[in-house]
mmCIF file of C-alpha atoms in Angstrom:
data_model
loop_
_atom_site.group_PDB
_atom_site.id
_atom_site.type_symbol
_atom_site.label_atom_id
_atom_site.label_comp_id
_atom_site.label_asym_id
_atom_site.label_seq_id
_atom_site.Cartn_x
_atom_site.Cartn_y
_atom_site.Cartn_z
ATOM 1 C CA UNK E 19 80.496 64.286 -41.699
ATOM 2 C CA UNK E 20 79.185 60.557 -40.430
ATOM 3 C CA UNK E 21 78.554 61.176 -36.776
ATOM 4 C CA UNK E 22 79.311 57.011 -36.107
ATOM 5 C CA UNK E 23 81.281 54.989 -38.842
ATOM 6 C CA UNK E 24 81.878 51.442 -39.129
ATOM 7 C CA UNK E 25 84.495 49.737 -41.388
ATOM 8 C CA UNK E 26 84.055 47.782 -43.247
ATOM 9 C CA UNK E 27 80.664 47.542 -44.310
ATOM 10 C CA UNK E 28 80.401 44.046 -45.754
ATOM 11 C CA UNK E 29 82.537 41.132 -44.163
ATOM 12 C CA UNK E 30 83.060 37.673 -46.592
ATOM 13 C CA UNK E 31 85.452 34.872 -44.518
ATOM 14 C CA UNK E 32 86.149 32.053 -44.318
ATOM 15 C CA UNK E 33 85.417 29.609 -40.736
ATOM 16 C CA UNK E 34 88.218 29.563 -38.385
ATOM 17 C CA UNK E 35 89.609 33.086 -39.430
ATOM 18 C CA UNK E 36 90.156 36.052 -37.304
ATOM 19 C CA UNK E 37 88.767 39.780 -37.936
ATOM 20 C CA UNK E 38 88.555 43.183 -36.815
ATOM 21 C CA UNK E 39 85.199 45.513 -37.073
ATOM 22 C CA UNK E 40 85.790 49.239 -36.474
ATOM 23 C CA UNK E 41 83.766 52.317 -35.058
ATOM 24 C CA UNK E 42 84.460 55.518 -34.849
ATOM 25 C CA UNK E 43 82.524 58.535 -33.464
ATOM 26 C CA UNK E 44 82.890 61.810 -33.729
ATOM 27 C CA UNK E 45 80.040 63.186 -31.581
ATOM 28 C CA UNK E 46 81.942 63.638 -28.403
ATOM 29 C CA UNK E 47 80.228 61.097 -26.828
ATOM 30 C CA UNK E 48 81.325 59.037 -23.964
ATOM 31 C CA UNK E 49 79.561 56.078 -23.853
ATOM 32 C CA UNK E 50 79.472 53.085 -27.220
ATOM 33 C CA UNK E 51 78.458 50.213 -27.795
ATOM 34 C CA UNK E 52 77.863 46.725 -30.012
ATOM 35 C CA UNK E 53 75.135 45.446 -31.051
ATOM 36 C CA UNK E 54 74.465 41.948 -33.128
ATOM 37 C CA UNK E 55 71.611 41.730 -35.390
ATOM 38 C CA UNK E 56 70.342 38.280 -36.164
ATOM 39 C CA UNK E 57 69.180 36.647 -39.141
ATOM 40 C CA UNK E 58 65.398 37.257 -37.967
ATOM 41 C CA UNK E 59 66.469 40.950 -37.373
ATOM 42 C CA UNK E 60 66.227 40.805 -33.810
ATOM 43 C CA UNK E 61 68.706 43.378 -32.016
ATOM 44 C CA UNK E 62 70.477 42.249 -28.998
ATOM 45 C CA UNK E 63 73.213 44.181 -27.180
ATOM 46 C CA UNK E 64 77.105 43.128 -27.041
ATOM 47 C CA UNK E 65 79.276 45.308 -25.045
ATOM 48 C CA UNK E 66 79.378 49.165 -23.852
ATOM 49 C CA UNK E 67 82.485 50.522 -22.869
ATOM 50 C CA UNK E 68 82.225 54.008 -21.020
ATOM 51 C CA UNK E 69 85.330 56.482 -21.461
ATOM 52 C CA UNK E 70 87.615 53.112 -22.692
ATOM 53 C CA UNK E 71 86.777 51.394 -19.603
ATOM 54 C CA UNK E 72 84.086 48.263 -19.878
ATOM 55 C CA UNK E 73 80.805 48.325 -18.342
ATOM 56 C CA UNK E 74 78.473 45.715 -20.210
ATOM 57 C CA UNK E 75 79.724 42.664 -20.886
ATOM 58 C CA UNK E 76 76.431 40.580 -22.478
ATOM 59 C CA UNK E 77 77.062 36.559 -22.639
ATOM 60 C CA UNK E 78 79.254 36.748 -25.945
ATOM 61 C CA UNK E 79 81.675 34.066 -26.361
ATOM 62 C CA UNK E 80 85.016 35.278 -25.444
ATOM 63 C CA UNK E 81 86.214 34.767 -29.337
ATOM 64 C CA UNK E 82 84.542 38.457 -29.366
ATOM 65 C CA UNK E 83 86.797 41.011 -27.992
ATOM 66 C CA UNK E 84 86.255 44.720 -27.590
ATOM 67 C CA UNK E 85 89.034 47.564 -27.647
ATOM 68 C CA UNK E 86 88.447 50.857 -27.195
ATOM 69 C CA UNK E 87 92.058 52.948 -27.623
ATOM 70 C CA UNK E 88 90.157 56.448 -26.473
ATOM 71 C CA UNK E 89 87.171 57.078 -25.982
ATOM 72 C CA UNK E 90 85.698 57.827 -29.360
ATOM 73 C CA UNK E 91 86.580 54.558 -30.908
ATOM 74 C CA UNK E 92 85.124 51.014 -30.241
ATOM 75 C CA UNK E 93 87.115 48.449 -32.304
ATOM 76 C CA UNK E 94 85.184 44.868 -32.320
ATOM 77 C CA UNK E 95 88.055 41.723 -32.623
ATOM 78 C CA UNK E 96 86.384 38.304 -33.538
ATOM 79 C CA UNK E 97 88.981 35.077 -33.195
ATOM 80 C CA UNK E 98 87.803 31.644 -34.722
ATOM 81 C CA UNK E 99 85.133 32.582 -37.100
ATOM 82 C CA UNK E 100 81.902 30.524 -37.093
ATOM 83 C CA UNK E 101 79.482 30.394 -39.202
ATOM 84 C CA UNK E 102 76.914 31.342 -36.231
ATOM 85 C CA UNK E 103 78.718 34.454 -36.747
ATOM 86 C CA UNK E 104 77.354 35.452 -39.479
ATOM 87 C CA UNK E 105 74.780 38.442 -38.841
ATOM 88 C CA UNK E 106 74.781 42.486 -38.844
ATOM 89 C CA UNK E 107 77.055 44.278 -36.287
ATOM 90 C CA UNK E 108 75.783 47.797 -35.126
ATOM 91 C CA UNK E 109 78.144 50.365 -33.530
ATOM 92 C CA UNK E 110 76.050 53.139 -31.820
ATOM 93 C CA UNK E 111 77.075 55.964 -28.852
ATOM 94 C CA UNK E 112 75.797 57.973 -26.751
ATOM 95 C CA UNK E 113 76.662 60.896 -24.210
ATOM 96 C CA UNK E 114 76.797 59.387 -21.647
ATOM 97 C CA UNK E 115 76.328 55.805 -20.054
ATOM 98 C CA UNK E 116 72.779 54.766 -18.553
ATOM 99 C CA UNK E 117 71.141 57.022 -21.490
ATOM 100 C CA UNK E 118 67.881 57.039 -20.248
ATOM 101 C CA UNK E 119 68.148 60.665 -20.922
ATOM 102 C CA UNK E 120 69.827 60.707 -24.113
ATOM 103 C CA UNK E 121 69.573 59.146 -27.397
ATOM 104 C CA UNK E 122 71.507 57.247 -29.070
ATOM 105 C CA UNK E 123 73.508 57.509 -32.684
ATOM 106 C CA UNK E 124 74.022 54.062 -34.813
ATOM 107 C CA UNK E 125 76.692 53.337 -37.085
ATOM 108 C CA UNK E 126 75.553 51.885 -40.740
ATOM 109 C CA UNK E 127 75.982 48.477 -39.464
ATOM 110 C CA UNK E 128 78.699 45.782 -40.797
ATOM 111 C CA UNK E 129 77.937 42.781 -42.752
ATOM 112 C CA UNK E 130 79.718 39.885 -41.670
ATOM 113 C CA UNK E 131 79.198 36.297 -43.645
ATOM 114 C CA UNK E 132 81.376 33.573 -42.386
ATOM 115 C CA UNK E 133 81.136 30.770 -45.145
ATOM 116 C CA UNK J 23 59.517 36.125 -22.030
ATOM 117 C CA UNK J 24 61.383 39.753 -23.556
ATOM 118 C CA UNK J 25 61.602 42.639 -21.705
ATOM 119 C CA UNK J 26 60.172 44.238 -24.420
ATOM 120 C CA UNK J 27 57.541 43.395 -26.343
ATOM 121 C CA UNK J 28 55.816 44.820 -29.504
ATOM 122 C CA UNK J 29 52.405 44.193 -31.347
ATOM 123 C CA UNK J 30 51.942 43.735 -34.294
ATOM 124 C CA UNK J 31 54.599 42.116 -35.891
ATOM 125 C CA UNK J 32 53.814 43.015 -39.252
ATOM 126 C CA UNK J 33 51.946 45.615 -40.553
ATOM 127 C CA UNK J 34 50.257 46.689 -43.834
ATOM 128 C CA UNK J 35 48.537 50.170 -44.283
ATOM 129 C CA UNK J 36 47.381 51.568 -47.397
ATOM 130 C CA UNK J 37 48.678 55.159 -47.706
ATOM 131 C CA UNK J 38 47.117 57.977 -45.425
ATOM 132 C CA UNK J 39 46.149 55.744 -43.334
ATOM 133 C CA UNK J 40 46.588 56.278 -39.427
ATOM 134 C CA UNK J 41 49.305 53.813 -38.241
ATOM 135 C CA UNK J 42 49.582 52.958 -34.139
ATOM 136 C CA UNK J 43 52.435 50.596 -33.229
ATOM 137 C CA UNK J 44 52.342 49.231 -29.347
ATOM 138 C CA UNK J 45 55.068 48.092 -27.031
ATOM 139 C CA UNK J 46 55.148 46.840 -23.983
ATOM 140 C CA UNK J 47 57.553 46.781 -21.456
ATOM 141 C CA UNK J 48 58.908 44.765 -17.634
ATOM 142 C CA UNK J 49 59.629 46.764 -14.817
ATOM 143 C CA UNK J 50 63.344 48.384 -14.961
ATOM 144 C CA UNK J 51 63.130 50.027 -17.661
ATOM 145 C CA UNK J 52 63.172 53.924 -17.006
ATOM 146 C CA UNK J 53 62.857 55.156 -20.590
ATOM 147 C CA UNK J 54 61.804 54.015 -23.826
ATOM 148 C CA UNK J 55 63.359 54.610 -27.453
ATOM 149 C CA UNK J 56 61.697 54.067 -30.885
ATOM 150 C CA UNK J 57 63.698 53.120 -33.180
ATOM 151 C CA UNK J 58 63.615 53.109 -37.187
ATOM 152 C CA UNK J 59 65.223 50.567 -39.530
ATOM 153 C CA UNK J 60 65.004 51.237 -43.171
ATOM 154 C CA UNK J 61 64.999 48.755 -45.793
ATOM 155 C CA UNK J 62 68.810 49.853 -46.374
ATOM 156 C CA UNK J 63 70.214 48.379 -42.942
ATOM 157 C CA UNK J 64 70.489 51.937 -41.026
ATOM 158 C CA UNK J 65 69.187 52.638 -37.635
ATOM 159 C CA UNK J 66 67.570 55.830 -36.751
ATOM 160 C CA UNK J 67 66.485 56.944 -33.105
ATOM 161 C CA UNK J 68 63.017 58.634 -33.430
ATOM 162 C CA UNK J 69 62.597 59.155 -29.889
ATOM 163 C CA UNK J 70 63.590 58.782 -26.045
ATOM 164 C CA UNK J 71 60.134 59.107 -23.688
ATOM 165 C CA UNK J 72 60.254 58.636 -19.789
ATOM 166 C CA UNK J 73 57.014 60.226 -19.517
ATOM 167 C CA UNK J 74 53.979 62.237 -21.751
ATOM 168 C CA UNK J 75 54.115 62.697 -25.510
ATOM 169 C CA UNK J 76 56.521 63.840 -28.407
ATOM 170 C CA UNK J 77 55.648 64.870 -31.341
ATOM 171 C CA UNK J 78 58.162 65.159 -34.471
ATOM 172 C CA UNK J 79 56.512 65.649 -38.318
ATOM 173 C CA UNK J 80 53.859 63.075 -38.868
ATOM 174 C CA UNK J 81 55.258 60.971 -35.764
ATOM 175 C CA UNK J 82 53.870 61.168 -32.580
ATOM 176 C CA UNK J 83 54.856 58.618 -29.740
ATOM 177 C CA UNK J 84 53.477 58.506 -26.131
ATOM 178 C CA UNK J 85 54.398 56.674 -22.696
ATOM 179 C CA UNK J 86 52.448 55.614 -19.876
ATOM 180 C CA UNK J 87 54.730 54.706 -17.207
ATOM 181 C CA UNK J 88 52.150 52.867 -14.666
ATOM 182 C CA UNK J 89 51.116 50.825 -17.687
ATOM 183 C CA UNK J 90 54.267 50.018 -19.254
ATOM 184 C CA UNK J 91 53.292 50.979 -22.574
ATOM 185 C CA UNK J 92 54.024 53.100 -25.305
ATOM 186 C CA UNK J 93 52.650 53.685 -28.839
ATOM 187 C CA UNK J 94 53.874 55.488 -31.594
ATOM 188 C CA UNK J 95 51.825 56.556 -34.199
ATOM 189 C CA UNK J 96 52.098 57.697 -37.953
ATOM 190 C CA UNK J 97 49.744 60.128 -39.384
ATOM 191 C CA UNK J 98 48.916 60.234 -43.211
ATOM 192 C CA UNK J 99 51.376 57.460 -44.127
ATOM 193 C CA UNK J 100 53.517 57.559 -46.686
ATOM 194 C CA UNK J 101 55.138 54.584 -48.264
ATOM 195 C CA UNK J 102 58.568 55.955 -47.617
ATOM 196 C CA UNK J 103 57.767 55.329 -44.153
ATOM 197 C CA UNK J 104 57.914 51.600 -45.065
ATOM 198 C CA UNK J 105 60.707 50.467 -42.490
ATOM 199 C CA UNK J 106 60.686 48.189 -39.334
ATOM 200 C CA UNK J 107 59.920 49.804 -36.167
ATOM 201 C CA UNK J 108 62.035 48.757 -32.797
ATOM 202 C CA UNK J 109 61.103 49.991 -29.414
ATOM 203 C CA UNK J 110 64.006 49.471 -26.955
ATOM 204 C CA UNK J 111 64.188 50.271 -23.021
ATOM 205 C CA UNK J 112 67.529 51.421 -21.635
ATOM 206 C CA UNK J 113 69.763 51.541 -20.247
ATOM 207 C CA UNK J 114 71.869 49.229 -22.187
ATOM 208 C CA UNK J 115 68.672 49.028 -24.952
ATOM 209 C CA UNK J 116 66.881 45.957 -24.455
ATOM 210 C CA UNK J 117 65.146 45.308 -28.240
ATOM 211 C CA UNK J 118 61.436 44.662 -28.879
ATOM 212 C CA UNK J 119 61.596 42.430 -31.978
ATOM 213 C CA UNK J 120 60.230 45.306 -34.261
ATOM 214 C CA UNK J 121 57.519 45.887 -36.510
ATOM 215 C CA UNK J 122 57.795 45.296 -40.253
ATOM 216 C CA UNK J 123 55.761 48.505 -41.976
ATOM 217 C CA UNK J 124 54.409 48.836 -45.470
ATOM 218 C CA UNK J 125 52.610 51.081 -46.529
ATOM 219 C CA UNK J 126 51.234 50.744 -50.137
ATOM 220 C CA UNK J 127 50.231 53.202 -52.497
#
């Protein structure tokens, strides 16, 4: 059973569009989160929503929207595609927020090329 | 200048060979995760240290919390330990910009 999946995994579209990333866990957890992965692989939070209710909020463009229905899923809306989009998107959870004492569990990341 | 920072940036080891990868972190961070990223895409946490050592297989990472640092350390590489290596501090995982691995056979 995948403890934290992302769909879909690869993401081709087109500038101006709008899309969905989703993430699902199945670990119990409380706490997930987003993560962007540039093109020089550096890792850089998003958002972290704690039992559906938000709690980081990084300096992402408000085109990026978060929705967590309950707390084991973490959907990820982007409106107005740009091509500075373009990079890997990692889900990941936890058990609880400010994890300094626990670890976390990543999704398999999602692909997204805007063209 | 990152929270987090990591030395070296790239890494080549021939195999067997005893591998130590540094990181340095600011003040605010209480705990610090290694991360590994494998050629694939996934993400796999190694450890979470606030303090001493852990040990897991051939991997070994320790803290030193007046220093800031932490190291983790391969012993008798393997080239299927080839992967980039990401220290992060939480709470919210700030990333050190990882360390490419290869180890050669």
């Amino acid at each position: 059973d995948t403890a934290v999946s992302q769909t879909p995994k690869y993401l081709v579209t087109q500038m101006g569009n709008d899309k969905s990333i989703k993430c699902e866990q199945n670990l119990g957890h409380d706490t997930m989160y987003w993560y962007k992965q540039d093109s020089k692989k550096f890792l850089k939070i998003m958002f972290s929503y704690n039992n559906k209710e938000l709690i980081i909020n990084e300096t992402v463009p408000n085109r990026f929207s978060p929705k967590s229905p309950d707390k084991a899923h973490l959907n990820l809306h982007i409106n107005s595609l740009e091509l500075g989009d373009s990079a890997v998107y990692f889900c990941a959870s936890s058990l609880r927020a400010g994890a300094s004492n626990y670890g976390y569990t990543f999704g398999s990341g999602t692909r997204l090329t805007v063209v | 200048k990152n929270e987090v920072e990591q030395s070296p940036q790239n890494l080549t080891a021939q195999e067997g060979e005893f591998i130590t990868i540094n990181c340095s972190y600011s003040v605010g961070i209480s705990a610090l995760h290694w991360l590994q990223q494998h050629p694939g895409g996934g993400i796999v946490s190694l450890f979470m240290l606030s303090s001493g050592k852990k040990k897991h297989g051939r991997l070994i990472a320790t803290i030193n919390i007046q220093e800031k640092h932490s190291s983790l350390h391969i012993t008798a590489s393997h080239p299927r330990d080839s992967a980039v290596y990401i220290c992060a501090g939480s709470n919210k995982l700030v990333f050190g910009a990882g360390t490419i691995l290869r180890v050669k056979s």
